[in-house]
PDB file of C-alpha atoms in Angstrom:
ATOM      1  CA  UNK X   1       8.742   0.192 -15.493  1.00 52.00           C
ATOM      2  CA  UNK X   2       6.297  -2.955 -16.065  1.00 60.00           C
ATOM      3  CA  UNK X   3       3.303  -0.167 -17.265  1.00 70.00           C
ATOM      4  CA  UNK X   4       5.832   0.814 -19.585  1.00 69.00           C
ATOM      5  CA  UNK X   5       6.813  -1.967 -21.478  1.00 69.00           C
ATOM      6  CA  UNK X   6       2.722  -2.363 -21.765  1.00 75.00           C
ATOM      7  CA  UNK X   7       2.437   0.650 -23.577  1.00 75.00           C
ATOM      8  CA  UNK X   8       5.738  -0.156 -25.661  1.00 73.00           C
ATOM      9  CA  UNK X   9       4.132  -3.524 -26.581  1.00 76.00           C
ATOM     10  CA  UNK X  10       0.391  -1.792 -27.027  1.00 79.00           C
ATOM     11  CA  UNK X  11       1.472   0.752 -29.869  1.00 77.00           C
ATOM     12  CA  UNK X  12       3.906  -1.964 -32.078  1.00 76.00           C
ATOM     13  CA  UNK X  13       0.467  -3.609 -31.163  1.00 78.00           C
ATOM     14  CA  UNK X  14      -1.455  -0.102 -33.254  1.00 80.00           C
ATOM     15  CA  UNK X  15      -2.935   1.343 -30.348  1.00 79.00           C
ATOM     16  CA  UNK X  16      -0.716   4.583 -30.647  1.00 73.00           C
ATOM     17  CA  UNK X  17      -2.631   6.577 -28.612  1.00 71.00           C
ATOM     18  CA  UNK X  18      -2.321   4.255 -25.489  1.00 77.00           C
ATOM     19  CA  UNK X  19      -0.642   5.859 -22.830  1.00 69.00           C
ATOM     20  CA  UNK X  20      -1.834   3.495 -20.029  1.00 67.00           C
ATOM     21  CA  UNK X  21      -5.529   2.140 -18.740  1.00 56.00           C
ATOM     22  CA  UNK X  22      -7.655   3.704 -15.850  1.00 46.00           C
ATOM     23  CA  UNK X  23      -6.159   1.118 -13.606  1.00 39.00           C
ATOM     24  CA  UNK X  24      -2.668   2.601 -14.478  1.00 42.00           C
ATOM     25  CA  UNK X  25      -3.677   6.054 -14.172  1.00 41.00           C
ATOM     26  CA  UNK X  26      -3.006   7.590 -10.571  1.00 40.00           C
ATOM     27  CA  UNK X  27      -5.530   8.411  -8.512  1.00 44.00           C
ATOM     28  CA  UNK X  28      -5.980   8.830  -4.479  1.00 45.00           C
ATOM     29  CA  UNK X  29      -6.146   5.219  -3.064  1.00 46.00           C
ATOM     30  CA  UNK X  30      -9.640   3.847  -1.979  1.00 44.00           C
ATOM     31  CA  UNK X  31      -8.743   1.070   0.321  1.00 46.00           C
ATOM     32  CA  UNK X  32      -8.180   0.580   3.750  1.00 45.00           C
ATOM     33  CA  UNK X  33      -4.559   0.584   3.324  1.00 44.00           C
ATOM     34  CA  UNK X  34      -4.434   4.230   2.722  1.00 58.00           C
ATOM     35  CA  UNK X  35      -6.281   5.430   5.791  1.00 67.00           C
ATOM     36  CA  UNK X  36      -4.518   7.369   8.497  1.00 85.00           C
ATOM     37  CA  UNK X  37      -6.247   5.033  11.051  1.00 91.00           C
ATOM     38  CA  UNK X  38      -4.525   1.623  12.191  1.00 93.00           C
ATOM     39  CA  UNK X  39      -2.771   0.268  15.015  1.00 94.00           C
ATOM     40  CA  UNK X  40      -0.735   3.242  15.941  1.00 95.00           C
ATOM     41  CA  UNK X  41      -3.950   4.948  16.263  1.00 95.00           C
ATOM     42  CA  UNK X  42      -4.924   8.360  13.667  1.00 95.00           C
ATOM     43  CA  UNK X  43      -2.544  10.077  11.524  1.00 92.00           C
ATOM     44  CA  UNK X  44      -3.560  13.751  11.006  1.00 90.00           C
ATOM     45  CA  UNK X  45      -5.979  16.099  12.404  1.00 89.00           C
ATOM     46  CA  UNK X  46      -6.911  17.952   8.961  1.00 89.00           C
ATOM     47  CA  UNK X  47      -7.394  13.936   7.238  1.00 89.00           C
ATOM     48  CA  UNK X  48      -9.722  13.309  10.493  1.00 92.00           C
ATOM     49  CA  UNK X  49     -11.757  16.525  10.252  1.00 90.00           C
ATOM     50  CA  UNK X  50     -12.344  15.795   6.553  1.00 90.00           C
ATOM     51  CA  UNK X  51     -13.008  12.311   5.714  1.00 90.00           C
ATOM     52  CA  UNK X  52     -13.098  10.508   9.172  1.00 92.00           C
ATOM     53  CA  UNK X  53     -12.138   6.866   9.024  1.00 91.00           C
ATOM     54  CA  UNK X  54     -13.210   6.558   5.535  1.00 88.00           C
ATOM     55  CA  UNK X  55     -11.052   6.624   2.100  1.00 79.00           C
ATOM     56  CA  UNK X  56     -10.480   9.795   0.086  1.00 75.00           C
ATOM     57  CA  UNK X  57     -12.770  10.141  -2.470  1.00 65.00           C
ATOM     58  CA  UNK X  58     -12.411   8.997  -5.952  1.00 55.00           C
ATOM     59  CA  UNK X  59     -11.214  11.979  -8.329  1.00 51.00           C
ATOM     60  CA  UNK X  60     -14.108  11.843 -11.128  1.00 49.00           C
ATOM     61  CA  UNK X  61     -13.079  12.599 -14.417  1.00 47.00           C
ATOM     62  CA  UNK X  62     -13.529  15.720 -16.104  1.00 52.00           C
ATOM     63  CA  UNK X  63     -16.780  15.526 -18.547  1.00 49.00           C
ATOM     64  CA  UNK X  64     -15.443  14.971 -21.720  1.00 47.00           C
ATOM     65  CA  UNK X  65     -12.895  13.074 -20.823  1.00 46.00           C
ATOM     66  CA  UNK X  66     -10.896  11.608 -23.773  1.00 45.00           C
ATOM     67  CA  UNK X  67     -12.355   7.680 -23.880  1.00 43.00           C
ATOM     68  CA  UNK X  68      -9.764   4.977 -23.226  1.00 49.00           C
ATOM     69  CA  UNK X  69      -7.230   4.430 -26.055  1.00 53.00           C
ATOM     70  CA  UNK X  70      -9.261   1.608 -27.597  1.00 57.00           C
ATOM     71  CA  UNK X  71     -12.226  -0.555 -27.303  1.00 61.00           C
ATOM     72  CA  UNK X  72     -13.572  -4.074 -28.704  1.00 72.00           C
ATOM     73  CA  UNK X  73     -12.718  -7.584 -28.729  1.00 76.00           C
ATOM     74  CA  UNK X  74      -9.631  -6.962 -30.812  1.00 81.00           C
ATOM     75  CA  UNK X  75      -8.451  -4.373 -28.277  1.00 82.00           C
ATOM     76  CA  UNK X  76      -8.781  -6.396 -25.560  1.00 80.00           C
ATOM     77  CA  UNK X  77      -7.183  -9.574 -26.773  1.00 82.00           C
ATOM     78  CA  UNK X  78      -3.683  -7.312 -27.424  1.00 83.00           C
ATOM     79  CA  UNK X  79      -4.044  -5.569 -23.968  1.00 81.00           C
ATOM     80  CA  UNK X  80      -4.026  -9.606 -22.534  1.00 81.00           C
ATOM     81  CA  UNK X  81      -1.504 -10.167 -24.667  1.00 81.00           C
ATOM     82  CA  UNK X  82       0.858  -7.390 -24.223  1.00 78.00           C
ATOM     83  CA  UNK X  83       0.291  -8.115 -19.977  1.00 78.00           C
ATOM     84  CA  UNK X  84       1.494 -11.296 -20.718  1.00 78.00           C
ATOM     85  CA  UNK X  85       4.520 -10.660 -22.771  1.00 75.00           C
ATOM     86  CA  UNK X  86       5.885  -7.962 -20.237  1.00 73.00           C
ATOM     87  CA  UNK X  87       4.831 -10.613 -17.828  1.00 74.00           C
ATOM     88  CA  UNK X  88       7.109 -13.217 -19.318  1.00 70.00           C
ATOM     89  CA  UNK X  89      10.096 -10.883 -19.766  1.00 69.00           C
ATOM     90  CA  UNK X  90      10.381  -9.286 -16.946  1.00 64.00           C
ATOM     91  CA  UNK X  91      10.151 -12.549 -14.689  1.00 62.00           C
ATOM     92  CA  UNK X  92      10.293 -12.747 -10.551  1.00 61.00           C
ATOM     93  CA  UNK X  93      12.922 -12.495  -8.364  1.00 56.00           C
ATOM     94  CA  UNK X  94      13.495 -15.844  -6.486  1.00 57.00           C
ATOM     95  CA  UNK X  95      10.390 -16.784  -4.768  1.00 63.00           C
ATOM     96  CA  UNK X  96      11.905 -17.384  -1.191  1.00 69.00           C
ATOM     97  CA  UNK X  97      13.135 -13.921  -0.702  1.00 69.00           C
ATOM     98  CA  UNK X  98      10.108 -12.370  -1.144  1.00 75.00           C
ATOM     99  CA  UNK X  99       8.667 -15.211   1.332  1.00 81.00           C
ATOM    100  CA  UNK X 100      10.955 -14.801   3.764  1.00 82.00           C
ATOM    101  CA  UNK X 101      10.164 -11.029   3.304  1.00 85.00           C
ATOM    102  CA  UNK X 102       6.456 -11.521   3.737  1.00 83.00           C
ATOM    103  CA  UNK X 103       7.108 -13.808   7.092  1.00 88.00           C
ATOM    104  CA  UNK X 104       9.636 -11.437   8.482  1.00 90.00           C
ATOM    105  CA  UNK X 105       7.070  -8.647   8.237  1.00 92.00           C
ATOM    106  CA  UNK X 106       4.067 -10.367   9.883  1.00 94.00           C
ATOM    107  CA  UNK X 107       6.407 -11.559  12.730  1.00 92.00           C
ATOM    108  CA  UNK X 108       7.548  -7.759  13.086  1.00 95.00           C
ATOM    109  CA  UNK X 109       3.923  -6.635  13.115  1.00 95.00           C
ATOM    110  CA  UNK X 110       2.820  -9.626  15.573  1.00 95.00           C
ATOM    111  CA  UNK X 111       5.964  -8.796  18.228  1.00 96.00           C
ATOM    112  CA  UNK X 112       4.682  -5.478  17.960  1.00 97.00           C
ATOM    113  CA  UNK X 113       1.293  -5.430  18.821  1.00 95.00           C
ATOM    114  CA  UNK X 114       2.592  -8.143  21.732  1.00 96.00           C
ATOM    115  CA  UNK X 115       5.338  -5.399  23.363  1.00 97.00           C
ATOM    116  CA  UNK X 116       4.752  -4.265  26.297  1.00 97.00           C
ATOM    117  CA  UNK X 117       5.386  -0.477  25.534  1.00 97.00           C
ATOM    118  CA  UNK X 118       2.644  -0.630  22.632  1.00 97.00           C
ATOM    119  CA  UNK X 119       0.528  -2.318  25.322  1.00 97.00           C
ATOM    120  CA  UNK X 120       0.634   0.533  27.660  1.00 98.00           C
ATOM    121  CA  UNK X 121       0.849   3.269  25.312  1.00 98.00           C
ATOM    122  CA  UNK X 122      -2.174   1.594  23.422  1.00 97.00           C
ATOM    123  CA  UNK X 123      -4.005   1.297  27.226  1.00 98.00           C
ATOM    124  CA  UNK X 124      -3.263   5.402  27.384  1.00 98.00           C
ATOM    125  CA  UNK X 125      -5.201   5.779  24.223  1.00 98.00           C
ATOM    126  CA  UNK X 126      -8.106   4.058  25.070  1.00 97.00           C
ATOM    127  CA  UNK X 127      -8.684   6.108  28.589  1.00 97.00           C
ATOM    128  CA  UNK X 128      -7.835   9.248  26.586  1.00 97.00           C
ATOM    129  CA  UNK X 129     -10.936   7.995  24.385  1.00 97.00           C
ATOM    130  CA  UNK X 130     -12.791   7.296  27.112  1.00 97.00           C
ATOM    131  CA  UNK X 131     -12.494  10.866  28.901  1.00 97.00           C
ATOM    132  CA  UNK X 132     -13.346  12.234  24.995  1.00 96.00           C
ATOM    133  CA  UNK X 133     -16.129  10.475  25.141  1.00 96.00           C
ATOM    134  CA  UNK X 134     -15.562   7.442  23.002  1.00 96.00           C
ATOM    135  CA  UNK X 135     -15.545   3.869  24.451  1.00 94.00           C
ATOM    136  CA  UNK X 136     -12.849   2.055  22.799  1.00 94.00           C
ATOM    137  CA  UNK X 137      -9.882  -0.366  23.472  1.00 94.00           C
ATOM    138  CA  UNK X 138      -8.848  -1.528  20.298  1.00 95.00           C
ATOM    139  CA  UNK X 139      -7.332   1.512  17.584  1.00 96.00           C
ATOM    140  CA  UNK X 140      -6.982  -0.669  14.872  1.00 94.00           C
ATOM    141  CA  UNK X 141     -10.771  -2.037  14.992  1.00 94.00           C
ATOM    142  CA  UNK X 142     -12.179   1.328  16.123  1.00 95.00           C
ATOM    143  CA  UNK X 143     -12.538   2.695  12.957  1.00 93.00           C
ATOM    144  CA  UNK X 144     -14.688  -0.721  12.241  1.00 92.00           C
ATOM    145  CA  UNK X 145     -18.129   1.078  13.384  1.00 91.00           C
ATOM    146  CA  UNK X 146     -18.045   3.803  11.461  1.00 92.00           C
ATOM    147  CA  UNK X 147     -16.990   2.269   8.076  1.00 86.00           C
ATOM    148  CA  UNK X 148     -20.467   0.652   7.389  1.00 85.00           C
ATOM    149  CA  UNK X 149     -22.115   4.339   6.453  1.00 88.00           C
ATOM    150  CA  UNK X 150     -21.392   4.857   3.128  1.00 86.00           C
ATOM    151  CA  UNK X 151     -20.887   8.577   3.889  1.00 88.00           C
ATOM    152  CA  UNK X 152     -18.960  10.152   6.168  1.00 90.00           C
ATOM    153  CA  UNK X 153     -21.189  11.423   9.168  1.00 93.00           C
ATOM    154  CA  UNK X 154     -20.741  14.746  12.356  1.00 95.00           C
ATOM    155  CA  UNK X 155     -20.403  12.043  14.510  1.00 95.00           C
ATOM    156  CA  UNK X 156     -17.553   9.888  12.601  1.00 95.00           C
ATOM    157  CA  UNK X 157     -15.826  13.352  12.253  1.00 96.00           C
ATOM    158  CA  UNK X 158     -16.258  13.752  15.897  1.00 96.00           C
ATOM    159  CA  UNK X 159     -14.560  10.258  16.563  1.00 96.00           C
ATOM    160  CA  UNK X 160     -11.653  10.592  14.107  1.00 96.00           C
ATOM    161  CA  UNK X 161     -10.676  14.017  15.336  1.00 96.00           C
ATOM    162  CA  UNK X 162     -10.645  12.120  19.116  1.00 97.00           C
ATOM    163  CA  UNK X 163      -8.824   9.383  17.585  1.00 97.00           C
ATOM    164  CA  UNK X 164      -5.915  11.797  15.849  1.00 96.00           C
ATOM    165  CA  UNK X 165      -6.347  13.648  19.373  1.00 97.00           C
ATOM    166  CA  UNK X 166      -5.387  10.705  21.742  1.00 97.00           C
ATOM    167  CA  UNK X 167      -2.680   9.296  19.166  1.00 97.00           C
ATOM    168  CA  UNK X 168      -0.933  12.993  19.527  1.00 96.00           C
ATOM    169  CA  UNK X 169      -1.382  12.770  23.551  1.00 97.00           C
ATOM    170  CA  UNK X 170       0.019   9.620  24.418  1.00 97.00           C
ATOM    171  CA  UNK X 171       2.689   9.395  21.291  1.00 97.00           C
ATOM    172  CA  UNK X 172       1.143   6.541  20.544  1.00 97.00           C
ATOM    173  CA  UNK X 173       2.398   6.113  17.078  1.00 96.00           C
ATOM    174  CA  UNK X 174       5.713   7.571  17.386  1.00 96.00           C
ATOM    175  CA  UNK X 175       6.072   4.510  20.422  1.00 97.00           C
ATOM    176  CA  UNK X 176       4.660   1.587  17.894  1.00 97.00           C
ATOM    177  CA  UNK X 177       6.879   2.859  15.038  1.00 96.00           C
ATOM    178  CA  UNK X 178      10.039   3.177  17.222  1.00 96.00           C
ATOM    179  CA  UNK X 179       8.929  -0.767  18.712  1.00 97.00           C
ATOM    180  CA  UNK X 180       8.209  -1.791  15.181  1.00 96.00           C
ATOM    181  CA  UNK X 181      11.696  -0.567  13.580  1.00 96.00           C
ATOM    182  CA  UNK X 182      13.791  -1.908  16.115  1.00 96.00           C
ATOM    183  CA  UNK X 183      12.107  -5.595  15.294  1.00 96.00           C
ATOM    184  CA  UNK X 184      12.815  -5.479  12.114  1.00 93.00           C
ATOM    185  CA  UNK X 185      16.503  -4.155  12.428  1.00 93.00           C
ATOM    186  CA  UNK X 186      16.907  -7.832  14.742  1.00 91.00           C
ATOM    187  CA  UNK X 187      15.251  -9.614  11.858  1.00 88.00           C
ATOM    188  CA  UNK X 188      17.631  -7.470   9.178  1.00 89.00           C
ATOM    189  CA  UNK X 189      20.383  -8.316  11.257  1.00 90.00           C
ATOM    190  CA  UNK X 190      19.362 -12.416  12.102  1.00 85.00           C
ATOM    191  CA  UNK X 191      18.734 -12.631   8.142  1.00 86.00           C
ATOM    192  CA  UNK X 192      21.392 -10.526   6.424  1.00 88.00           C
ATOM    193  CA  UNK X 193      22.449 -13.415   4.064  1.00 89.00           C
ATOM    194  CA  UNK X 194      19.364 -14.485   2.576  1.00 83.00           C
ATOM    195  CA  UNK X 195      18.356 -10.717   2.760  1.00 82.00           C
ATOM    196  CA  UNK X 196      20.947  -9.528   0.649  1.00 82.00           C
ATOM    197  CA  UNK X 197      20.755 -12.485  -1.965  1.00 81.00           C
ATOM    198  CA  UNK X 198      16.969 -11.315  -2.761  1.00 78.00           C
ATOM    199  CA  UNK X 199      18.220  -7.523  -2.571  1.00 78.00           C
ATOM    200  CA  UNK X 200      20.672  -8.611  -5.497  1.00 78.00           C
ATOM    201  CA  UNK X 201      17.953 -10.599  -7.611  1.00 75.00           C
ATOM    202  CA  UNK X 202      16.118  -7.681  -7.634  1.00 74.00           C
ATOM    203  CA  UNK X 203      18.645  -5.428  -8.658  1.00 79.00           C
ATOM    204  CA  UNK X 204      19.106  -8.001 -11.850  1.00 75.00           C
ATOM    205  CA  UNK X 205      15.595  -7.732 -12.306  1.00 71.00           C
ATOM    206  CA  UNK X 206      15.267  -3.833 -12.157  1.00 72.00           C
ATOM    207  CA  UNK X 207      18.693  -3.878 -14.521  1.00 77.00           C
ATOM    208  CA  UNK X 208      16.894  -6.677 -16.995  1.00 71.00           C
ATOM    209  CA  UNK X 209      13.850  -3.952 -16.971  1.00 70.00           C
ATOM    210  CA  UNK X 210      16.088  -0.972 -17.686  1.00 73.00           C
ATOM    211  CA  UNK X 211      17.926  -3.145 -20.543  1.00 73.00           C
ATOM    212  CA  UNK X 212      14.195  -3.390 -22.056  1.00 67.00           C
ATOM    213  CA  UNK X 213      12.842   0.019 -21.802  1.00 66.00           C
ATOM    214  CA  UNK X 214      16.441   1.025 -22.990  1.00 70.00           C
ATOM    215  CA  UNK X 215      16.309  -0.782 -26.268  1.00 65.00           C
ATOM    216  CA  UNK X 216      12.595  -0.339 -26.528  1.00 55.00           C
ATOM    217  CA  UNK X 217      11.583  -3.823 -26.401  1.00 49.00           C
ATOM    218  CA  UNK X 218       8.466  -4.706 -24.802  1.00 43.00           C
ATOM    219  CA  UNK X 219       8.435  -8.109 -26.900  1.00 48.00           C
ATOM    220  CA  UNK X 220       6.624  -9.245 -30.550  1.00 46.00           C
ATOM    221  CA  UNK X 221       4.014  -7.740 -32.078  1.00 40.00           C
ATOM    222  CA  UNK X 222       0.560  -9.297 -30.938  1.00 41.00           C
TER     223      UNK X 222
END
């Protein structure tokens, strides 16, 4: 909705053709967040024969690409401007909830890693890595040596295929997802007040952004 009311705002702005920046457009994620590998150990025997423990590549634009919608100082002073505007009318929900959401999390993650069921399925992993042929003790840091190459090499293939292997054998992630939902339905339950006062400032929120798009208001004309 918020990329939306930028592009509202960019064409009152005379940027019809704007339709959203490269940062907007989607694209497979490049980060560490949207590996297979973590924790819970590998996710996926085809991701691990094919890019190891490192992101999925960028998709690179066709050549002749049609350029960005425009360019120059003037251009870039309205795209500030129009952030800012959809910024200021859209607002936050109430800062606490999404604290307490945030804290909740990294306790759940923490009492996690600490249970003794993730313990011992996570000490099955690492002998099943061992027999494979792979000293390691640790799934989340694993991944760690291999990251440094900035291609994917036989022998990182070799390792993430183990990896996805072990994970499969010893159920390790189905046992630190089961562990990891049932801490957070305690801290649902512990927290259901403050919970469900953020859950309804959020709903205002999502309706104040649906009023906007609605009426096609994205703010004044930079």
């Amino acid at each position: 909705m918020r990329n939306a009311l930028v592009v509202s705002c960019m064409r009152r702005a005379g940027y019809a053709g704007f339709s959203g920046d490269g940062l907007q457009q989607a694209r497979p994620p490049d980060n560490a967040t949207a590996l297979p590998a973590g924790a819970w150990g590998y996710l996926g025997a085809e991701a691990a024969g094919v890019q190891g423990f490192h992101a999925p590549a960028r998709t690179v634009p066709p050549a002749g690409a049609a350029p960005a919608a425009g360019a120059g100082e003037a251009y870039d002073a309205a795209r500030v401007d129009c952030d800012r505007q959809t910024a200021e009318r859209i607002g936050s929900p109430p800062g606490p909830g999404a604290e307490l959401i945030g804290r909740l999390f990294a306790d759940s993650m923490a009492a996690t890693g600490r249970d003794g069921r993730v313990t011992a399925a996570t000490a099955e992993w690492a002998g099943c890595m061992t027999a494979a042929g792979f000293q390691a003790d640790d799934p989340a840091t694993f991944p760690d040596r291999f990251r440094a190459s900035p291609q994917t090499t036989p022998a990182e293939l070799a390792a993430a295929r183990a990896d996805a292997d072990c994970t499969t054998r010893t159920n390790l992630a189905g046992i630190w997802f089961t562990v990891l939902a049932g801490y957070q339905r305690q801290q649902i339950d512990r927290n259901a007040p403050a919970l469900e006062s953020h859950r309804e400032a959020v709903r205002a929120q999502d309706a104040r952004l649906t009023r906007l798009l609605t009426e096609g208001d994205a703010g004044p004309t930079p």
